[in-house]
Amino acid sequence: MGDGAKRETCHHLEFGQEYSNTALSRTIKLASLKQTASQGCTACAAIQGALDTYPEPIGMREIRSLRSSSKTVGGPLILEPTGYTSPGEDPLYVKNLELFIRPGDQLVWPAIGYERDVSEDSSSPEALALAQGWLKDCLSGHPACPAYVESSLPTRVLQVGSDTMNPRLHVTNGALGKYAALSYCWGPPPHHWKTTPSTLEDRTTSISLTELPKTLRDAVIITRELGIPYLWIDALCIIQDSEDWASEAGKMGEYYSNDVVTISADGSTDSHTGCFVRGNRRFSSAVPVVFEGKDSAIRVRTCSAWPLDGAHPPMAKRDGGKITLNTRGWTLQEQILSPRILHFSAYEAVWECASAMPCECKLVPDKPLPMRLKNRLIIENTIPRSAIKDNTPNERKGLILRWNQVIYDYTQRDLTHATDRLPAVSGLAAVMQTRSTGDEYVVGLWKEGLAMWLCWQALTPPGTGLTARAKPPSKRLEKYCAPSWSWASVSSVVEMSLQDREILYEGAKDSPIEIKLNVLSISCTLAGLNPFGNVSAAELHCKGTVVPVVLQQTNATRQLYVVSERAAESRKPTALVYRDTYEENGEIEIGKRYFLLVVISHRPARNDPQYRSLVYGLLLRKQSLEKYYRVALVVGYPNDAIGRYFTEDWEAVGEMMELILV
Ligand SMILES: [Zn+2]
Ligand SMILES: [Zn+2]
Ligand SMILES: [Zn+2]
């Protein structure tokens, strides 16, 4: 039978038809497959041939049937086996079979469309040629992506050299140029390759590639292949163990947002695993399907059925926790600020920008993931390389509100040094303050609307609704890095839920939010050279209603609450307490006297005069005469069914006074 000739298909396959997504699904019983194949159905013979390639397929003891499906028209035919899994085999990890035709080969049936072979570790000329193409496409014509403008190079960059010329460290003096940046995990020490005051001078002459660990070495090779002259890697371009580190840390946001591309070592847990990672590939190597007695143009490979939604593993949300890079605190700002990311995952190489998500396997690229696109767009559309005045109030609002989500994501990640809590997100804060909102950043919060930012809540694993990754209970950081009123002073996941209600900038006249706290002044003493980093002291001078309260706990649920000392027994305002820390550090003691500082009154249903407000406040302990420190967020709810809460009374029982929060 010659190429292009009509091939036989039997009733249950209809391979000759163009499929739409819904029409494609068919269940093929294995018992009948053998029979129809032997009766001359070439389609059944091809499927039988594909199955014969994997005689013990795919984590199953017995396959009863195959369900054919395809996520994209024109893409591969995916066969999902159904049957019995072997003992101990997780059905989620049963493999699917993918049947496809390579670009350039002729279609055999329309149902088996085009896809590409995936190389063993993305270091192949094919994979690197694809990466070059993705970069070129993005720079030359992606409408949703920001135009690339050559900007000042980082303080130092690695001149990547060539096959015949070693890389070397280049001191740029702010010259313009094109550079890539590497996003990766350092992994545990020692890190001999890092640049220190004593190795700096040698490194400006030459660095042998063999001196570098594999992840860094691979990144040099990728940068060369992409035709980019310079590469920024923190371990090499910042002088470690010196003052340089603190000042460069604050510029990292700019470095990642101005690069041509960020090379992301997703498949690597440390500096040694490499960007090019073997093993744990999503696909097996593809082989030709044998039928009609010879190799056909149809290729088959196994493909992990996980994730089931077909999203690419590097970016699939539910898979996120498995990629070490996505669990590291430092990499969040790199991922948010980089306009173009080239991922080297354990599965394949994947491009990510605001317009598309092409990868090694797919001929028709995936659309970018909405969540990440959202990150990207908000940052890019509201942080153009232009001045602050170009941003409309709405854009500023969107960006500021976004900070809550940034911190919620960020505080779920891990930091090797607990004291990096402010430094590791300082690059993003710097970019937001200087290029976008113009708002002043204050130890993790924003000066505009500060009262609301002060109402952050420390979440702890039980009942937080977080991903499976558990965090230990919240602690106050051992070393002072931020005042008690900043989320950066505690170790937990943090949420600032008021911001999510999108009310920050609503007109004061009918806003349901009433700010009750008057911030008079803030003074911060920086701990180092990074203006967005740690502080050695910080005081917030404010004026508001303060109510002496006693801390109590319910017997049944052990919920903490406070009761006003002063109110009449019959009508005592109470409020629930959400503590900042869960350690025995003396911050929280039942029966002790505290001070409730009223910060916000929130009227959820403002048209109903009967409806009472929520009150948000801070629970304070007295440190000295007029200095107080925060130990919890307090929320007074409207009176419940048994009339327990009378939040509107908080102001009545309190006393207006000036105080200093430390
Ligand atoms: Zn058939
Ligand atoms: Zn793009
Ligand atoms: Zn792919």
mmCIF file of C-alpha atoms in Angstrom, residues 100-453:
data_model
loop_
_atom_site.group_PDB
_atom_site.id
_atom_site.type_symbol
_atom_site.label_atom_id
_atom_site.label_comp_id
_atom_site.label_asym_id
_atom_site.label_seq_id
_atom_site.Cartn_x
_atom_site.Cartn_y
_atom_site.Cartn_z
ATOM 1 C CA PHE A 100 2.180 10.758 16.696
ATOM 2 C CA ILE A 101 3.827 11.681 13.419
ATOM 3 C CA ARG A 102 7.013 13.733 13.303
ATOM 4 C CA PRO A 103 6.912 17.077 11.484
ATOM 5 C CA GLY A 104 7.854 16.464 7.868
ATOM 6 C CA ASP A 105 6.451 12.949 7.783
ATOM 7 C CA GLN A 106 3.185 12.246 6.023
ATOM 8 C CA LEU A 107 -0.036 11.734 7.966
ATOM 9 C CA VAL A 108 -1.274 8.155 7.987
ATOM 10 C CA TRP A 109 -4.623 8.924 9.611
ATOM 11 C CA PRO A 110 -5.852 12.415 10.503
ATOM 12 C CA ALA A 111 -6.507 11.238 14.055
ATOM 13 C CA ILE A 112 -2.798 10.677 14.606
ATOM 14 C CA GLY A 113 -1.392 14.179 14.330
ATOM 15 C CA TYR A 114 1.951 15.839 14.727
ATOM 16 C CA GLU A 115 4.227 16.040 17.706
ATOM 17 C CA ARG A 116 7.969 16.149 18.240
ATOM 18 C CA ASP A 117 10.422 13.682 19.686
ATOM 19 C CA VAL A 118 11.679 14.884 23.055
ATOM 20 C CA SER A 119 15.414 14.689 23.630
ATOM 21 C CA GLU A 120 16.954 12.849 26.539
ATOM 22 C CA ASP A 121 17.966 15.909 28.525
ATOM 23 C CA SER A 122 17.300 19.060 26.448
ATOM 24 C CA SER A 123 20.983 19.495 25.625
ATOM 25 C CA SER A 124 20.408 18.179 22.106
ATOM 26 C CA PRO A 125 20.908 20.477 19.099
ATOM 27 C CA GLU A 126 17.192 20.019 18.344
ATOM 28 C CA ALA A 127 16.105 21.206 21.781
ATOM 29 C CA LEU A 128 18.505 24.154 21.790
ATOM 30 C CA ALA A 129 17.414 25.123 18.277
ATOM 31 C CA LEU A 130 13.828 25.190 19.509
ATOM 32 C CA ALA A 131 14.839 27.413 22.410
ATOM 33 C CA GLN A 132 16.543 29.819 20.002
ATOM 34 C CA GLY A 133 13.334 29.933 17.961
ATOM 35 C CA TRP A 134 11.158 30.609 21.007
ATOM 36 C CA LEU A 135 13.351 33.527 22.036
ATOM 37 C CA LYS A 136 13.362 34.934 18.513
ATOM 38 C CA ASP A 137 9.569 34.626 18.197
ATOM 39 C CA CYS A 138 9.015 36.393 21.488
ATOM 40 C CA LEU A 139 11.429 39.237 20.807
ATOM 41 C CA SER A 140 10.197 39.820 17.291
ATOM 42 C CA GLY A 141 6.472 39.552 17.433
ATOM 43 C CA HIS A 142 4.588 38.625 20.579
ATOM 44 C CA PRO A 143 1.938 41.288 21.023
ATOM 45 C CA ALA A 144 1.293 40.542 24.698
ATOM 46 C CA CYS A 145 4.969 40.582 25.590
ATOM 47 C CA PRO A 146 6.822 43.780 26.436
ATOM 48 C CA ALA A 147 9.233 44.987 23.792
ATOM 49 C CA TYR A 148 12.789 44.229 24.781
ATOM 50 C CA VAL A 149 14.797 47.349 25.474
ATOM 51 C CA GLU A 150 18.493 47.032 26.068
ATOM 52 C CA SER A 151 19.201 48.301 29.565
ATOM 53 C CA SER A 152 22.112 48.773 31.923
ATOM 54 C CA LEU A 153 23.953 45.567 32.672
ATOM 55 C CA PRO A 154 24.151 44.396 36.303
ATOM 56 C CA THR A 155 27.203 45.538 38.264
ATOM 57 C CA ARG A 156 29.073 42.391 37.201
ATOM 58 C CA VAL A 157 28.159 39.808 34.596
ATOM 59 C CA LEU A 158 29.739 36.654 33.297
ATOM 60 C CA GLN A 159 31.019 37.095 29.776
ATOM 61 C CA VAL A 160 30.107 33.618 28.561
ATOM 62 C CA GLY A 161 32.820 33.299 25.917
ATOM 63 C CA SER A 162 32.707 30.478 23.377
ATOM 64 C CA ASP A 163 33.946 26.933 22.723
ATOM 65 C CA THR A 164 37.437 28.373 22.355
ATOM 66 C CA MET A 165 37.266 31.125 24.954
ATOM 67 C CA ASN A 166 36.711 30.709 28.690
ATOM 68 C CA PRO A 167 34.089 32.763 30.449
ATOM 69 C CA ARG A 168 35.269 35.591 32.691
ATOM 70 C CA LEU A 169 33.743 38.042 35.107
ATOM 71 C CA HIS A 170 33.115 41.431 33.519
ATOM 72 C CA VAL A 171 32.702 44.637 35.555
ATOM 73 C CA THR A 172 30.215 46.645 33.535
ATOM 74 C CA ASN A 173 30.220 50.159 35.013
ATOM 75 C CA GLY A 174 26.580 50.387 33.977
ATOM 76 C CA ALA A 175 27.157 49.880 30.235
ATOM 77 C CA LEU A 176 24.167 48.802 28.128
ATOM 78 C CA GLY A 177 23.976 45.209 26.988
ATOM 79 C CA LYS A 178 22.049 41.994 26.561
ATOM 80 C CA TYR A 179 22.246 39.367 29.277
ATOM 81 C CA ALA A 180 20.477 36.254 30.509
ATOM 82 C CA ALA A 181 19.975 35.474 34.209
ATOM 83 C CA LEU A 182 19.911 32.120 35.970
ATOM 84 C CA SER A 183 17.192 31.080 38.422
ATOM 85 C CA TYR A 184 18.189 27.980 40.395
ATOM 86 C CA CYS A 185 18.595 26.464 43.843
ATOM 87 C CA TRP A 186 22.043 26.690 45.401
ATOM 88 C CA GLY A 187 21.590 23.491 47.388
ATOM 89 C CA PRO A 188 23.507 22.714 50.585
ATOM 90 C CA PRO A 189 27.067 24.013 51.113
ATOM 91 C CA PRO A 190 29.955 23.950 50.434
ATOM 92 C CA HIS A 191 29.850 26.300 47.444
ATOM 93 C CA HIS A 192 33.536 26.585 46.478
ATOM 94 C CA TRP A 193 32.784 28.210 43.160
ATOM 95 C CA LYS A 194 31.302 31.380 44.567
ATOM 96 C CA THR A 195 33.124 34.641 44.004
ATOM 97 C CA THR A 196 34.759 36.043 47.142
ATOM 98 C CA PRO A 197 36.957 39.110 47.686
ATOM 99 C CA SER A 198 40.028 36.880 47.274
ATOM 100 C CA THR A 199 38.940 35.211 43.994
ATOM 101 C CA LEU A 200 37.482 38.323 42.383
ATOM 102 C CA GLU A 201 40.570 39.462 40.509
ATOM 103 C CA ASP A 202 41.420 36.051 39.010
ATOM 104 C CA ARG A 203 37.865 35.678 37.863
ATOM 105 C CA THR A 204 37.960 38.850 35.795
ATOM 106 C CA THR A 205 40.686 37.172 33.743
ATOM 107 C CA SER A 206 39.231 33.728 33.177
ATOM 108 C CA ILE A 207 37.028 31.074 34.737
ATOM 109 C CA SER A 208 37.433 27.495 33.648
ATOM 110 C CA LEU A 209 34.097 25.831 32.936
ATOM 111 C CA THR A 210 35.242 22.771 34.820
ATOM 112 C CA GLU A 211 35.499 24.832 38.006
ATOM 113 C CA LEU A 212 31.786 25.489 37.884
ATOM 114 C CA PRO A 213 29.122 23.061 39.116
ATOM 115 C CA LYS A 214 26.918 21.539 36.415
ATOM 116 C CA THR A 215 23.876 23.797 36.806
ATOM 117 C CA LEU A 216 26.005 26.911 36.275
ATOM 118 C CA ARG A 217 28.027 25.273 33.509
ATOM 119 C CA ASP A 218 24.894 24.248 31.626
ATOM 120 C CA ALA A 219 23.571 27.791 31.929
ATOM 121 C CA VAL A 220 26.756 29.131 30.294
ATOM 122 C CA ILE A 221 26.289 26.692 27.408
ATOM 123 C CA ILE A 222 22.626 27.654 26.991
ATOM 124 C CA THR A 223 23.471 31.372 27.004
ATOM 125 C CA ARG A 224 26.113 30.803 24.315
ATOM 126 C CA GLU A 225 23.644 28.812 22.223
ATOM 127 C CA LEU A 226 21.099 31.614 22.487
ATOM 128 C CA GLY A 227 23.655 34.075 21.174
ATOM 129 C CA ILE A 228 23.571 36.196 24.326
ATOM 130 C CA PRO A 229 26.985 37.554 25.373
ATOM 131 C CA TYR A 230 26.443 37.859 29.139
ATOM 132 C CA LEU A 231 24.950 35.825 31.959
ATOM 133 C CA TRP A 232 24.106 36.915 35.486
ATOM 134 C CA ILE A 233 24.470 34.284 38.232
ATOM 135 C CA ASP A 234 24.248 35.460 41.833
ATOM 136 C CA ALA A 235 26.966 33.126 43.178
ATOM 137 C CA LEU A 236 29.493 34.419 40.641
ATOM 138 C CA CYS A 237 28.445 38.020 40.023
ATOM 139 C CA ILE A 238 27.920 39.075 43.626
ATOM 140 C CA ILE A 239 30.969 39.071 45.868
ATOM 141 C CA GLN A 240 29.856 36.697 48.587
ATOM 142 C CA ASP A 241 30.718 37.124 52.247
ATOM 143 C CA SER A 242 31.004 40.875 51.763
ATOM 144 C CA GLU A 243 28.996 44.087 51.922
ATOM 145 C CA ASP A 244 28.434 43.747 48.187
ATOM 146 C CA TRP A 245 25.847 41.088 48.847
ATOM 147 C CA ALA A 246 23.417 43.350 50.700
ATOM 148 C CA SER A 247 23.570 46.122 48.126
ATOM 149 C CA GLU A 248 23.264 43.763 45.127
ATOM 150 C CA ALA A 249 20.359 41.865 46.732
ATOM 151 C CA GLY A 250 18.211 44.989 46.454
ATOM 152 C CA LYS A 251 18.946 45.213 42.710
ATOM 153 C CA MET A 252 18.016 41.642 41.862
ATOM 154 C CA GLY A 253 14.483 42.643 40.943
ATOM 155 C CA GLU A 254 15.852 44.962 38.270
ATOM 156 C CA TYR A 255 18.282 42.297 37.105
ATOM 157 C CA TYR A 256 15.558 39.721 36.508
ATOM 158 C CA SER A 257 13.097 42.157 34.968
ATOM 159 C CA ASN A 258 15.638 43.618 32.502
ATOM 160 C CA ASP A 259 17.168 40.399 31.216
ATOM 161 C CA VAL A 260 16.611 39.004 27.720
ATOM 162 C CA VAL A 261 15.610 35.674 29.214
ATOM 163 C CA THR A 262 15.739 33.910 32.563
ATOM 164 C CA ILE A 263 17.125 30.396 32.405
ATOM 165 C CA SER A 264 15.218 28.417 35.019
ATOM 166 C CA ALA A 265 16.765 25.162 36.283
ATOM 167 C CA ASP A 266 13.408 23.602 37.244
ATOM 168 C CA GLY A 267 14.676 20.040 37.186
ATOM 169 C CA SER A 268 17.502 20.741 39.572
ATOM 170 C CA THR A 269 17.513 20.682 43.358
ATOM 171 C CA ASP A 270 20.992 22.184 43.719
ATOM 172 C CA SER A 271 23.981 23.639 41.878
ATOM 173 C CA HIS A 272 25.152 20.197 40.744
ATOM 174 C CA THR A 273 22.106 18.568 39.107
ATOM 175 C CA GLY A 274 22.315 20.748 36.029
ATOM 176 C CA CYS A 275 19.886 22.452 33.676
ATOM 177 C CA PHE A 276 20.066 19.422 31.422
ATOM 178 C CA VAL A 277 18.562 16.684 33.574
ATOM 179 C CA ARG A 278 18.273 13.052 32.621
ATOM 180 C CA GLY A 279 15.853 10.583 34.108
ATOM 181 C CA ASN A 280 12.354 11.300 35.324
ATOM 182 C CA ARG A 281 11.444 12.403 31.819
ATOM 183 C CA ARG A 282 7.757 12.616 31.175
ATOM 184 C CA PHE A 283 8.095 10.670 27.969
ATOM 185 C CA SER A 284 9.953 7.536 27.053
ATOM 186 C CA SER A 285 12.013 7.688 23.864
ATOM 187 C CA ALA A 286 9.697 7.341 20.908
ATOM 188 C CA VAL A 287 9.997 4.343 18.583
ATOM 189 C CA PRO A 288 8.320 3.588 15.266
ATOM 190 C CA VAL A 289 5.143 1.523 15.355
ATOM 191 C CA VAL A 290 5.510 -1.681 13.389
ATOM 192 C CA PHE A 291 2.564 -2.786 11.320
ATOM 193 C CA GLU A 292 2.068 -4.285 7.892
ATOM 194 C CA GLY A 293 5.385 -5.947 8.600
ATOM 195 C CA LYS A 294 7.523 -2.809 8.717
ATOM 196 C CA ASP A 295 8.348 0.389 10.587
ATOM 197 C CA SER A 296 5.717 3.034 9.923
ATOM 198 C CA ALA A 297 5.888 6.831 10.184
ATOM 199 C CA ILE A 298 3.748 6.535 13.300
ATOM 200 C CA ARG A 299 5.761 6.803 16.477
ATOM 201 C CA VAL A 300 4.782 5.694 19.926
ATOM 202 C CA ARG A 301 6.048 6.560 23.388
ATOM 203 C CA THR A 302 4.779 6.228 26.926
ATOM 204 C CA CYS A 303 3.737 9.383 28.659
ATOM 205 C CA SER A 304 3.034 9.781 32.338
ATOM 206 C CA ALA A 305 -0.660 10.235 32.839
ATOM 207 C CA TRP A 306 0.176 12.749 35.540
ATOM 208 C CA PRO A 307 -0.819 15.501 35.570
ATOM 209 C CA LEU A 308 -4.170 14.399 34.272
ATOM 210 C CA ASP A 309 -5.214 17.788 33.002
ATOM 211 C CA GLY A 310 -2.565 17.730 30.309
ATOM 212 C CA ALA A 311 -0.873 20.874 31.588
ATOM 213 C CA HIS A 312 2.865 20.771 31.311
ATOM 214 C CA PRO A 313 4.448 19.469 34.476
ATOM 215 C CA PRO A 314 6.835 22.389 34.958
ATOM 216 C CA MET A 315 3.962 24.780 35.326
ATOM 217 C CA ALA A 316 1.051 22.591 36.317
ATOM 218 C CA LYS A 317 -0.259 24.083 39.508
ATOM 219 C CA ARG A 318 -0.836 20.862 41.365
ATOM 220 C CA ASP A 319 2.647 19.725 40.533
ATOM 221 C CA GLY A 320 4.190 22.962 41.717
ATOM 222 C CA GLY A 321 5.202 21.711 45.122
ATOM 223 C CA LYS A 322 7.347 19.001 43.605
ATOM 224 C CA ILE A 323 9.658 21.386 41.840
ATOM 225 C CA THR A 324 12.228 22.468 44.384
ATOM 226 C CA LEU A 325 12.667 25.802 42.651
ATOM 227 C CA ASN A 326 9.012 26.652 43.281
ATOM 228 C CA THR A 327 9.404 26.054 47.006
ATOM 229 C CA ARG A 328 12.282 28.473 47.456
ATOM 230 C CA GLY A 329 11.659 31.967 48.729
ATOM 231 C CA TRP A 330 14.303 33.697 46.650
ATOM 232 C CA THR A 331 12.951 32.462 43.325
ATOM 233 C CA LEU A 332 9.480 34.009 43.605
ATOM 234 C CA GLN A 333 10.559 37.499 42.569
ATOM 235 C CA GLU A 334 12.662 35.971 39.801
ATOM 236 C CA GLN A 335 9.606 34.143 38.459
ATOM 237 C CA ILE A 336 7.335 37.167 38.732
ATOM 238 C CA LEU A 337 9.683 39.749 37.303
ATOM 239 C CA SER A 338 11.252 37.818 34.424
ATOM 240 C CA PRO A 339 9.391 38.685 31.229
ATOM 241 C CA ARG A 340 10.657 35.530 29.491
ATOM 242 C CA ILE A 341 11.567 32.256 31.185
ATOM 243 C CA LEU A 342 13.216 29.264 29.561
ATOM 244 C CA HIS A 343 12.454 26.305 31.825
ATOM 245 C CA PHE A 344 14.692 23.266 31.861
ATOM 246 C CA SER A 345 12.515 20.790 33.674
ATOM 247 C CA ALA A 346 13.119 17.120 34.331
ATOM 248 C CA TYR A 347 10.519 16.487 31.625
ATOM 249 C CA GLU A 348 11.500 18.747 28.753
ATOM 250 C CA ALA A 349 12.366 22.339 27.917
ATOM 251 C CA VAL A 350 9.434 24.765 28.080
ATOM 252 C CA TRP A 351 9.205 28.453 27.198
ATOM 253 C CA GLU A 352 7.077 30.810 29.217
ATOM 254 C CA CYS A 353 6.127 34.363 28.368
ATOM 255 C CA ALA A 354 2.909 36.367 28.476
ATOM 256 C CA SER A 355 1.916 35.169 24.985
ATOM 257 C CA ALA A 356 2.626 31.460 24.715
ATOM 258 C CA MET A 357 4.019 28.351 26.343
ATOM 259 C CA PRO A 358 5.717 26.309 23.604
ATOM 260 C CA CYS A 359 7.642 23.198 24.563
ATOM 261 C CA GLU A 360 9.757 20.465 23.080
ATOM 262 C CA CYS A 361 6.916 18.011 22.519
ATOM 263 C CA LYS A 362 4.046 20.102 21.221
ATOM 264 C CA LEU A 363 3.801 21.502 17.733
ATOM 265 C CA VAL A 364 0.891 23.737 18.673
ATOM 266 C CA PRO A 365 2.015 25.598 21.807
ATOM 267 C CA ASP A 366 -0.054 25.660 24.952
ATOM 268 C CA LYS A 367 -1.575 28.908 26.063
ATOM 269 C CA PRO A 368 0.137 30.476 29.053
ATOM 270 C CA LEU A 369 -1.332 29.438 32.382
ATOM 271 C CA PRO A 370 -3.843 31.990 33.632
ATOM 272 C CA MET A 371 -2.420 32.315 37.126
ATOM 273 C CA ARG A 372 1.103 32.950 35.977
ATOM 274 C CA LEU A 373 -0.063 35.134 33.141
ATOM 275 C CA LYS A 374 -1.923 37.184 35.689
ATOM 276 C CA ASN A 375 1.237 37.626 37.713
ATOM 277 C CA ARG A 376 3.056 38.630 34.646
ATOM 278 C CA LEU A 377 0.513 40.976 33.167
ATOM 279 C CA ILE A 378 -0.172 42.855 36.323
ATOM 280 C CA ILE A 379 3.478 43.391 36.850
ATOM 281 C CA GLU A 380 4.238 44.280 33.271
ATOM 282 C CA ASN A 381 1.257 46.371 32.426
ATOM 283 C CA THR A 382 1.595 48.367 35.552
ATOM 284 C CA ILE A 383 5.351 48.458 35.608
ATOM 285 C CA PRO A 384 6.204 49.779 32.189
ATOM 286 C CA ARG A 385 9.644 51.257 31.873
ATOM 287 C CA SER A 386 7.905 54.582 32.200
ATOM 288 C CA ALA A 387 7.370 57.014 34.990
ATOM 289 C CA ILE A 388 4.922 56.715 37.833
ATOM 290 C CA LYS A 389 2.578 59.317 36.419
ATOM 291 C CA ASP A 390 1.657 57.016 33.533
ATOM 292 C CA ASN A 391 -0.111 54.618 35.838
ATOM 293 C CA THR A 392 -3.790 55.228 36.374
ATOM 294 C CA PRO A 393 -5.213 54.871 39.895
ATOM 295 C CA ASN A 394 -6.798 51.568 38.850
ATOM 296 C CA GLU A 395 -3.519 50.114 37.710
ATOM 297 C CA ARG A 396 -1.888 51.166 40.932
ATOM 298 C CA LYS A 397 -4.737 49.647 42.883
ATOM 299 C CA GLY A 398 -4.403 46.365 41.010
ATOM 300 C CA LEU A 399 -0.728 46.240 41.680
ATOM 301 C CA ILE A 400 -0.989 47.103 45.339
ATOM 302 C CA LEU A 401 -3.767 44.581 45.902
ATOM 303 C CA ARG A 402 -1.582 42.042 44.215
ATOM 304 C CA TRP A 403 0.949 42.385 47.018
ATOM 305 C CA ASN A 404 -1.296 40.341 49.259
ATOM 306 C CA GLN A 405 -1.159 37.416 46.821
ATOM 307 C CA VAL A 406 2.576 37.829 46.394
ATOM 308 C CA ILE A 407 3.163 37.623 50.137
ATOM 309 C CA TYR A 408 0.717 34.751 50.534
ATOM 310 C CA ASP A 409 2.646 32.753 47.912
ATOM 311 C CA TYR A 410 6.030 33.963 49.132
ATOM 312 C CA THR A 411 5.497 33.085 52.794
ATOM 313 C CA GLN A 412 4.603 29.500 51.847
ATOM 314 C CA ARG A 413 8.093 29.085 50.440
ATOM 315 C CA ASP A 414 11.227 28.104 52.331
ATOM 316 C CA LEU A 415 14.286 30.137 53.139
ATOM 317 C CA THR A 416 17.608 28.669 54.188
ATOM 318 C CA HIS A 417 18.189 31.718 56.382
ATOM 319 C CA ALA A 418 15.129 32.854 58.303
ATOM 320 C CA THR A 419 16.626 36.343 58.316
ATOM 321 C CA ASP A 420 16.201 36.540 54.514
ATOM 322 C CA ARG A 421 12.460 37.084 54.862
ATOM 323 C CA LEU A 422 12.662 40.735 53.777
ATOM 324 C CA PRO A 423 15.793 40.522 51.580
ATOM 325 C CA ALA A 424 14.471 37.668 49.392
ATOM 326 C CA VAL A 425 11.509 39.718 48.234
ATOM 327 C CA SER A 426 13.281 43.088 48.332
ATOM 328 C CA GLY A 427 13.975 43.100 44.591
ATOM 329 C CA LEU A 428 10.269 42.952 43.826
ATOM 330 C CA ALA A 429 9.499 45.624 46.422
ATOM 331 C CA ALA A 430 12.177 47.845 44.897
ATOM 332 C CA VAL A 431 10.729 47.467 41.412
ATOM 333 C CA MET A 432 7.229 48.233 42.653
ATOM 334 C CA GLN A 433 8.270 51.315 44.578
ATOM 335 C CA THR A 434 10.651 52.842 42.104
ATOM 336 C CA ARG A 435 9.072 51.975 38.793
ATOM 337 C CA SER A 436 5.416 51.578 39.413
ATOM 338 C CA THR A 437 3.360 52.700 42.333
ATOM 339 C CA GLY A 438 5.678 55.229 43.900
ATOM 340 C CA ASP A 439 4.273 54.115 47.223
ATOM 341 C CA GLU A 440 6.734 53.900 50.025
ATOM 342 C CA TYR A 441 7.663 50.413 51.153
ATOM 343 C CA VAL A 442 7.847 49.933 54.909
ATOM 344 C CA VAL A 443 9.258 46.633 56.226
ATOM 345 C CA GLY A 444 7.096 44.429 53.985
ATOM 346 C CA LEU A 445 4.068 46.742 53.967
ATOM 347 C CA TRP A 446 3.067 49.856 52.018
ATOM 348 C CA LYS A 447 2.718 53.299 53.515
ATOM 349 C CA GLU A 448 -0.402 54.143 51.566
ATOM 350 C CA GLY A 449 -3.274 52.349 53.260
ATOM 351 C CA LEU A 450 -0.868 51.212 55.970
ATOM 352 C CA ALA A 451 -3.685 50.671 58.481
ATOM 353 C CA MET A 452 -5.007 47.871 56.305
ATOM 354 C CA TRP A 453 -1.621 46.327 55.698
#
